[in-house]
Coordinates of C-alpha atoms in Angstrom, one line a residue:
M1 CA 0.0 0.0 -0.1
L2 CA 2.7 2.4 0.9
L3 CA 4.6 1.6 -2.3
A4 CA 1.5 2.2 -4.4
A5 CA 0.9 5.4 -2.5
E6 CA 4.4 6.5 -3.4
A7 CA 4.1 5.6 -7.3
G8 CA 0.8 7.5 -7.2
R9 CA 2.7 10.6 -5.6
Y10 CA 4.9 10.6 -8.8
G11 CA 1.9 10.3 -11.0
L12 CA 3.0 6.9 -12.2
R13 CA -0.1 4.8 -13.6
T14 CA 0.0 1.9 -10.9
A15 CA -2.2 -0.9 -9.9
L16 CA -2.6 -2.7 -6.8
V17 CA -3.4 -6.4 -6.6
E18 CA -4.4 -7.3 -3.2
T19 CA -5.9 -10.9 -2.4
A20 CA -7.9 -9.4 0.9
A21 CA -11.3 -7.9 0.1
S22 CA -10.6 -5.6 3.0
T23 CA -8.1 -4.7 5.8
S24 CA -7.7 -7.2 8.3
D25 CA -7.6 -6.2 12.1
Q26 CA -6.0 -9.6 13.2
P27 CA -3.0 -8.4 15.3
K28 CA 0.3 -8.2 13.1
A29 CA 2.8 -5.8 13.7
N30 CA 2.4 -2.7 15.7
T31 CA 6.0 -1.1 16.3
V32 CA 7.4 1.4 14.1
H33 CA 10.8 2.6 14.8
A34 CA 12.9 5.7 14.6
R35 CA 14.1 6.0 11.1
A36 CA 10.9 4.6 9.6
L37 CA 9.0 7.3 11.4
Q38 CA 11.5 9.9 10.4
S39 CA 11.0 8.7 6.7
L40 CA 7.3 8.7 6.8
A41 CA 7.3 12.4 8.0
R42 CA 9.7 13.4 5.0
H43 CA 6.9 11.7 2.8
G44 CA 4.1 13.7 4.2
Y45 CA 2.3 10.8 6.1
R46 CA 1.9 12.9 9.1
E47 CA -1.4 11.2 10.1
V48 CA 0.4 8.2 11.1
L49 CA 3.0 9.9 13.3
P50 CA 2.7 10.1 17.0
E51 CA 2.3 13.4 18.6
H52 CA 5.5 14.9 19.6
G53 CA 5.8 16.3 23.4
A54 CA 8.6 18.2 24.6
S55 CA 10.6 15.3 26.3
D56 CA 9.4 12.6 23.5
N57 CA 12.8 12.2 22.1
T58 CA 13.7 9.1 24.5
A59 CA 11.7 5.7 24.6
M60 CA 12.4 3.0 26.7
F61 CA 12.4 -0.4 24.8
H62 CA 14.0 -3.8 25.2
F63 CA 16.7 -6.3 23.5
A64 CA 15.8 -10.0 23.8
G65 CA 13.5 -9.4 26.7
I66 CA 15.9 -7.2 28.5
D67 CA 14.2 -3.9 29.5
G68 CA 16.1 -0.4 29.7
L69 CA 17.3 -0.1 26.0
A70 CA 16.9 3.8 25.5
I71 CA 16.1 4.6 22.3
T72 CA 16.5 8.4 21.1
S73 CA 15.8 10.6 18.3
P74 CA 17.3 13.9 17.4
E75 CA 15.8 17.0 18.0
H76 CA 12.7 18.3 15.7
E77 CA 12.1 14.5 14.7
P78 CA 9.2 12.6 15.5
P79 CA 9.5 10.5 19.0
P80 CA 11.9 7.3 18.5
V81 CA 9.2 4.6 18.8
A82 CA 5.5 4.5 17.9
K83 CA 2.7 1.8 18.9
C84 CA 0.8 1.9 15.7
P85 CA -1.2 -1.4 14.4
Q86 CA -0.2 -2.4 10.8
A87 CA -4.1 -2.3 9.9
V88 CA -4.0 1.7 10.9
L89 CA -1.0 2.2 8.5
E90 CA -2.6 0.0 5.7
R91 CA -6.0 2.2 5.9
A92 CA -4.0 5.3 5.7
F93 CA -1.6 4.2 2.8
E94 CA -4.7 2.9 1.0
Q95 CA -6.4 6.2 1.3
H96 CA -3.3 8.0 -0.2
A97 CA -2.9 5.5 -2.8
R98 CA -6.5 5.7 -4.1
A99 CA -6.5 9.8 -3.4
R100 CA -3.4 9.7 -6.2
G101 CA -5.1 7.8 -8.7
V102 CA -3.7 4.1 -8.1
H103 CA -6.0 1.5 -9.1
V104 CA -6.7 -0.9 -5.9
L105 CA -7.7 -4.3 -7.1
R106 CA -9.3 -6.0 -4.1
G107 CA -10.1 -9.6 -4.0
C108 CA -7.7 -10.1 -6.7
R109 CA -5.1 -12.5 -7.0
A110 CA -1.7 -12.8 -9.2
T111 CA -1.7 -16.5 -10.3
Q112 CA 1.4 -15.9 -13.0
I113 CA 4.0 -13.7 -14.3
S114 CA 6.4 -13.8 -17.1
R115 CA 8.4 -10.9 -18.4
T116 CA 9.8 -9.8 -21.8
R117 CA 12.5 -7.1 -22.0
D118 CA 10.4 -4.3 -21.8
H119 CA 7.6 -5.2 -19.4
A120 CA 6.4 -7.9 -16.8
H121 CA 3.1 -9.5 -17.6
L122 CA 0.7 -10.8 -14.7
T123 CA -2.2 -13.0 -15.1
L124 CA -5.0 -11.9 -12.5
Q125 CA -7.8 -13.9 -11.1
S126 CA -10.9 -12.7 -9.3
E127 CA -14.6 -13.3 -8.9
R128 CA -15.0 -11.8 -12.4
G129 CA -12.7 -14.2 -14.1
S130 CA -8.9 -14.4 -15.3
H131 CA -7.7 -11.4 -17.1
R132 CA -4.1 -10.3 -18.1
I133 CA -2.1 -7.0 -17.5
S134 CA 1.3 -5.8 -18.7
A135 CA 3.4 -3.2 -16.7
D136 CA 7.0 -1.6 -16.9
Y137 CA 7.6 -2.8 -13.4
V138 CA 6.1 -5.0 -11.0
A139 CA 7.0 -5.1 -7.1
A140 CA 6.3 -8.4 -5.5
A141 CA 5.1 -7.2 -1.8
D142 CA 3.1 -10.7 -1.4
G143 CA 4.8 -11.8 1.8
A144 CA 7.2 -14.6 2.9
H145 CA 5.8 -17.2 0.9
S146 CA 5.8 -14.8 -2.4
S147 CA 4.5 -16.9 -5.3
I148 CA 6.2 -14.0 -7.5
R149 CA 9.4 -14.6 -6.1
E150 CA 9.1 -18.4 -6.6
Q151 CA 8.0 -18.0 -10.2
M152 CA 10.6 -15.6 -11.1
G153 CA 13.2 -17.7 -9.7
F154 CA 14.6 -15.5 -7.1
T155 CA 16.9 -17.8 -4.8
K156 CA 17.4 -16.9 -1.1
D157 CA 19.3 -17.8 1.9
F158 CA 17.2 -19.9 4.4
R159 CA 17.5 -20.8 8.2
A160 CA 15.6 -23.4 9.6
P161 CA 13.5 -22.5 12.6
R162 CA 14.5 -23.8 16.0
I163 CA 12.0 -21.6 18.0
S164 CA 8.4 -22.6 18.1
A165 CA 6.0 -20.0 19.1
L166 CA 2.1 -19.4 19.2
L167 CA 0.3 -16.1 19.3
G168 CA -3.6 -15.7 20.4
V169 CA -6.0 -12.9 21.4
V170 CA -7.7 -14.9 24.2
R171 CA -9.9 -14.2 27.3
F172 CA -8.8 -15.6 30.6
A173 CA -11.5 -17.2 32.7
D174 CA -10.1 -15.2 35.6
P175 CA -8.5 -11.9 34.6
A176 CA -6.2 -11.7 37.8
T177 CA -4.4 -14.9 36.3
A178 CA -3.5 -13.4 33.0
P179 CA 0.3 -12.7 32.8
A180 CA 1.5 -9.2 31.6
G181 CA 4.8 -8.3 30.0
W182 CA 7.7 -10.5 29.2
H183 CA 8.3 -13.6 31.4
R184 CA 11.3 -16.2 31.2
T185 CA 11.2 -19.5 32.8
R186 CA 13.3 -22.5 32.4
R187 CA 10.7 -23.8 29.8
G188 CA 10.5 -20.7 27.7
W189 CA 8.8 -17.4 27.5
T190 CA 5.4 -15.7 27.6
V191 CA 4.9 -12.2 26.0
A192 CA 1.4 -10.6 27.0
R193 CA -0.4 -7.3 26.8
D194 CA -4.0 -6.1 27.1
F195 CA -5.8 -5.8 24.0
G196 CA -8.7 -4.3 25.2
N197 CA -12.4 -5.7 25.6
G198 CA -11.0 -8.0 28.3
Y199 CA -9.0 -9.9 25.6
T200 CA -4.9 -10.4 26.1
L201 CA -2.6 -10.6 23.3
I202 CA -0.3 -13.4 24.3
R203 CA 2.8 -15.2 22.7
A204 CA 4.3 -18.5 24.0
I205 CA 7.7 -19.2 23.0
T206 CA 9.6 -22.3 23.5
F207 CA 13.0 -23.7 22.2
A208 CA 12.6 -27.3 22.0
G209 CA 12.1 -27.2 18.3
T210 CA 9.4 -26.9 15.9
P211 CA 6.3 -29.0 15.4
P212 CA 5.9 -31.8 12.8
D213 CA 3.6 -29.4 10.7
R214 CA 4.3 -25.8 11.3
R215 CA 1.4 -25.0 9.1
A216 CA -1.4 -26.8 11.2
P217 CA -4.2 -24.4 12.6
V218 CA -3.6 -23.7 16.4
T219 CA -6.1 -24.3 18.9
L220 CA -7.2 -22.4 22.1
G221 CA -6.2 -25.6 24.0
E222 CA -3.0 -25.8 22.3
L223 CA -2.0 -22.4 23.4
Q224 CA -3.4 -22.9 26.8
R225 CA -1.3 -26.0 27.3
E226 CA 1.9 -24.2 26.0
A227 CA 1.6 -20.7 28.2
S228 CA 0.9 -23.0 31.3
Y229 CA 3.6 -25.2 30.7
I230 CA 6.1 -22.2 30.3
L231 CA 4.9 -20.5 33.4
G232 CA 4.4 -23.6 35.4
R233 CA 0.7 -22.8 36.3
D234 CA -2.6 -23.7 35.1
L235 CA -4.0 -21.0 32.6
K236 CA -7.8 -21.4 31.7
M237 CA -8.5 -19.4 28.4
T238 CA -12.2 -19.3 27.4
D239 CA -12.3 -17.6 24.2
A240 CA -10.0 -16.6 21.2
L241 CA -10.3 -14.1 18.5
H242 CA -6.9 -14.8 16.8
L243 CA -4.7 -17.9 16.8
R244 CA -1.3 -18.6 14.8
R245 CA 2.0 -20.0 14.9
F246 CA 5.1 -18.2 14.2
S247 CA 9.1 -19.1 14.6
D248 CA 12.6 -18.0 13.9
V249 CA 12.9 -19.0 10.5
S250 CA 14.9 -16.3 8.5
T251 CA 15.2 -15.9 4.7
L252 CA 17.2 -13.4 2.7
A253 CA 16.7 -13.4 -1.1
H254 CA 20.0 -13.3 -3.1
R255 CA 18.7 -10.1 -4.8
F256 CA 15.8 -8.0 -4.1
L257 CA 15.7 -6.7 -8.0
D258 CA 15.9 -8.7 -11.1
G259 CA 15.2 -6.8 -14.3
R260 CA 11.6 -5.6 -14.2
V261 CA 10.5 -7.4 -10.9
A262 CA 11.4 -6.2 -7.5
L263 CA 10.9 -7.8 -3.9
V264 CA 9.7 -5.8 -1.0
G265 CA 9.2 -6.6 2.5
D266 CA 8.7 -10.1 3.8
A267 CA 8.7 -11.4 0.1
A268 CA 12.5 -10.1 0.2
H269 CA 13.4 -11.1 3.7
T270 CA 12.0 -12.6 7.2
H271 CA 13.3 -13.1 10.5
F272 CA 12.3 -13.7 14.0
P273 CA 9.8 -11.1 15.0
I274 CA 11.6 -9.6 17.9
G275 CA 12.2 -6.0 18.6
G276 CA 9.5 -4.8 16.1
Q277 CA 11.9 -4.4 13.4
G278 CA 9.7 -6.1 10.5
L279 CA 7.2 -3.6 9.8
S280 CA 9.6 -0.6 10.1
T281 CA 12.0 -2.5 7.5
G282 CA 9.2 -3.2 5.0
I283 CA 8.4 0.6 5.1
Q284 CA 11.9 1.9 4.4
D285 CA 11.8 -0.6 1.5
A286 CA 9.0 1.0 0.1
L287 CA 10.3 4.3 0.6
N288 CA 13.7 3.5 -0.8
L289 CA 12.2 1.9 -4.0
G290 CA 9.5 4.3 -4.8
W291 CA 11.4 7.3 -6.1
K292 CA 14.0 5.2 -8.1
L293 CA 10.9 3.8 -9.9
A294 CA 9.9 6.9 -10.8
H295 CA 12.9 8.4 -12.1
C296 CA 13.7 5.4 -14.1
I297 CA 10.4 5.5 -15.7
R298 CA 10.5 9.2 -16.3
G299 CA 14.0 8.8 -17.7
T300 CA 15.6 10.9 -15.2
A301 CA 17.7 8.2 -13.5
G302 CA 21.5 7.9 -13.6
K303 CA 23.2 5.0 -14.4
D304 CA 22.2 1.9 -12.5
L305 CA 20.2 3.9 -10.1
L306 CA 17.4 1.2 -9.6
E307 CA 20.3 -1.3 -8.7
T308 CA 21.1 0.6 -5.9
Y309 CA 17.6 -0.4 -4.0
D310 CA 19.1 -4.0 -4.0
E311 CA 22.4 -3.0 -2.7
E312 CA 21.1 -0.7 -0.1
R313 CA 18.1 -2.5 1.4
R314 CA 19.6 -5.9 1.2
Q315 CA 22.3 -5.0 3.6
A316 CA 20.0 -3.5 5.8
A317 CA 17.9 -6.6 5.9
Q318 CA 21.1 -8.6 6.6
R319 CA 21.7 -6.3 9.6
V320 CA 18.0 -6.9 11.2
I321 CA 18.3 -10.8 10.5
D322 CA 21.6 -10.9 12.4
N323 CA 20.6 -9.0 15.2
T324 CA 17.2 -10.7 15.5
R325 CA 19.2 -14.2 15.5
A326 CA 21.4 -12.7 18.3
Q327 CA 18.3 -11.8 20.6
A328 CA 17.0 -15.3 19.7
V329 CA 20.3 -16.8 21.2
L330 CA 19.8 -14.4 24.4
M331 CA 16.1 -15.6 24.8
R332 CA 17.2 -19.1 25.1
P333 CA 16.3 -20.4 28.7
D334 CA 19.4 -22.2 29.2
P335 CA 21.0 -21.4 32.6
E336 CA 24.4 -21.4 31.1
L337 CA 23.4 -18.1 29.1
D338 CA 22.6 -16.3 32.4
P339 CA 26.1 -14.7 32.3
L340 CA 25.8 -13.3 28.6
R341 CA 22.2 -12.1 29.8
D342 CA 23.8 -10.3 32.8
L343 CA 26.5 -8.8 30.6
F344 CA 23.8 -7.3 28.1
T345 CA 21.8 -6.2 30.9
G346 CA 24.5 -4.0 32.2
L347 CA 25.7 -2.7 28.7
I348 CA 22.0 -1.9 27.8
R349 CA 21.0 0.0 31.1
H350 CA 24.7 1.7 31.5
D351 CA 25.5 2.6 27.9
K352 CA 22.9 5.1 27.1
D353 CA 24.6 7.9 25.4
Q354 CA 26.3 6.0 22.5
N355 CA 24.0 2.9 22.4
H356 CA 24.9 0.6 19.4
L357 CA 21.9 -1.7 20.0
A358 CA 19.5 1.2 20.1
A359 CA 20.6 2.4 17.0
A360 CA 20.4 -1.0 15.3
I361 CA 17.0 -1.4 16.6
S362 CA 15.8 1.6 15.4
A363 CA 17.5 1.5 12.0
Q364 CA 19.2 5.0 12.8
D365 CA 22.5 3.3 12.2
T366 CA 21.6 2.6 8.5
R367 CA 24.3 4.3 6.1
Y368 CA 24.2 3.5 2.3
A369 CA 27.4 3.1 0.4
P370 CA 28.6 6.3 -1.5
R371 CA 28.3 6.6 -5.3
T372 CA 30.4 9.7 -6.2
K373 CA 34.0 9.9 -6.4
G374 CA 36.0 11.0 -3.4
A375 CA 32.9 10.9 -1.5
S376 CA 32.2 13.2 1.2
P377 CA 31.9 11.7 4.8
L378 CA 28.3 13.0 4.8
E379 CA 27.1 10.9 1.7
G380 CA 24.7 8.1 2.6
T381 CA 23.8 9.6 5.9
F382 CA 20.8 10.7 7.0
L383 CA 20.2 14.2 7.2
S384 CA 18.5 14.9 10.6
N385 CA 15.7 17.6 10.6
R386 CA 16.3 21.2 11.6
P387 CA 14.4 24.6 11.3
L388 CA 15.6 26.4 8.3
V389 CA 14.9 30.0 7.0
T390 CA 14.7 30.9 3.3
E391 CA 16.8 33.8 1.9
D392 CA 13.5 35.5 1.5
G393 CA 12.5 35.1 5.4
R394 CA 10.2 31.9 5.1
S395 CA 10.4 29.6 7.9
T396 CA 10.5 25.9 6.9
S397 CA 12.6 22.5 7.9
V398 CA 14.3 19.8 6.1
V399 CA 11.1 17.5 6.6
E400 CA 8.9 20.1 5.1
L401 CA 11.2 20.6 2.0
L402 CA 11.2 17.0 1.3
T403 CA 7.4 16.5 1.3
E404 CA 7.1 17.5 -2.6
G405 CA 9.2 14.1 -3.1
R406 CA 11.8 15.7 -5.1
P407 CA 15.4 15.7 -4.7
L408 CA 16.6 18.6 -2.6
L409 CA 19.6 20.7 -3.3
L410 CA 20.2 23.1 0.0
L411 CA 22.5 26.3 -0.2
S412 CA 23.9 28.2 2.4
G413 CA 25.7 31.2 2.0
P414 CA 26.4 33.6 -0.9
G415 CA 29.5 31.6 -2.3
A416 CA 27.5 28.5 -2.4
D417 CA 24.4 29.8 -3.6
S418 CA 26.0 31.4 -6.9
T419 CA 28.3 28.7 -7.7
H420 CA 26.0 25.6 -7.2
R421 CA 23.0 27.2 -8.5
A422 CA 24.6 28.0 -11.9
Q423 CA 26.1 24.4 -11.7
S424 CA 22.6 22.8 -11.3
R425 CA 20.7 24.8 -13.4
A426 CA 20.1 22.3 -16.2
W427 CA 18.5 19.8 -13.6
N428 CA 16.1 22.5 -12.2
T429 CA 13.0 20.4 -13.7
V430 CA 14.5 17.4 -11.7
V431 CA 15.9 18.9 -8.4
R432 CA 14.5 21.5 -6.0
T433 CA 17.1 24.1 -5.2
V434 CA 16.5 26.2 -1.8
S435 CA 18.7 28.9 -0.5
V436 CA 18.7 29.3 3.3
R437 CA 20.4 31.3 5.9
P438 CA 24.0 30.4 6.7
D439 CA 22.8 30.1 10.4
A440 CA 20.8 27.2 9.4
G441 CA 23.3 24.8 10.7
L442 CA 23.8 22.7 7.7
P443 CA 26.7 20.5 7.7
Q444 CA 28.1 22.0 4.4
E445 CA 27.4 24.8 2.4
A446 CA 25.8 22.7 -0.4
V447 CA 24.2 19.5 0.5
L448 CA 22.1 17.4 -2.1
V449 CA 19.4 15.4 -0.4
R450 CA 17.8 12.3 -2.1
P451 CA 14.0 12.2 -1.6
D452 CA 14.2 9.5 0.8
G453 CA 16.1 11.8 3.4
Y454 CA 19.5 10.5 2.6
V455 CA 22.6 12.6 1.4
A456 CA 23.5 12.2 -2.0
W457 CA 26.4 14.5 -2.4
A458 CA 28.0 17.4 -0.4
C459 CA 30.4 20.1 -1.4
D460 CA 33.6 18.8 0.7
S461 CA 33.3 15.8 -1.9
A462 CA 36.2 15.6 -4.6
D463 CA 33.1 15.2 -7.3
S464 CA 31.7 18.4 -8.5
L465 CA 28.0 19.0 -8.3
P466 CA 27.3 18.4 -12.0
E467 CA 29.0 15.1 -11.9
A468 CA 27.2 14.0 -8.9
L469 CA 23.9 15.2 -10.6
R470 CA 24.6 13.1 -13.5
V471 CA 25.3 9.9 -11.4
W472 CA 22.0 10.3 -9.4
F473 CA 19.6 11.7 -12.2
G474 CA 21.2 11.5 -15.7
E475 CA 22.4 13.6 -18.0
E476 CA 21.2 17.2 -18.4
P477 CA 17.4 17.0 -19.2

């Protein structure tokens, strides 16, 4: 839905094929982390962002069930963690997509895909029958069991599951017996929170291997037995809204892009759902791919721009897989791991200024490889939001200037303004150029910012601005 909304932003003729007839409120992901929130702000999705209070730049989180992890966000950015159900995001993004002219085909399934040199071809099946469409590009966001991925022959790394877990939204016969929060015993973990209307969302996680049939339906009795076994006391559950299995299986496609077909979200990568990173990673996939597709289709893309989607997002997904695997190890209830858990507890609770784990969980450590010669140290980093005042006295900010969806050239100081305006004039239809007052606190006098907020070039690079613009946005339009 987000990628479709982004395609609509750029005026691309877009169809979204969605199997479900409507949005499901079944509990899925509900955590959005700092870098995803910062990116959504830059793309104008303010209605899904949490309200920002004066002291909201720090949120307490956890790593492998160990609490005390302080995740911070820079000043003038959204709070670092938002609790927002996936269904809320889906409805908001769908509304944006429809308003921007995207054809949302609900109750429709892509059953077959093929491609030629210039197009991808899809066979669609719905209650109205079968029909075929062609497109310049297809983005497969069809989940962990992606049929598009398999049909197109994308290969992947696969790590078999070692953890068995059940999830349910249930009522307890005696609400006082309902567990809350994170509980570890020698048999496993329960993770529970209030779901409203007398229901509790509970996860029961064990480490004795996976069941013979991982796709078998979950029963209320099975969840009740598993949670009771872990906690060592009888629990009585009387009703269930949603039940399902999950595990620590991890997959990573060997490539996220093959010609005219791209993989997005769980179709490209899966991991143990710990730390709330899956939803945020998929959001950043979509925001990375959207503007690159638009420039390729419009003919304003530099050489191999689209290929950078694969390079950048596959590396980011690998880091998420690695840290969730590490968390799975720390969560094993083996007493021999207690010293390691104690060590991490100390690290988490006493290293709050430069917390490597917090940056990894929130994806604020994401830095993309530079593409220009003699690249500036800023290239590939995320330009944090800050108040700006334009030369004509208008108050604005980095976030506000990026909501158009265009690359942004920020100039600060008379020398940078005259020189770089002249150098970039040929790209004026592609790049938005804004001069701000020198006291804006920009890291360099001239900074070229990608539509997703990452720095594409800065004036301390060995590459001149016109050369950098060619790398990113092609020859002079």
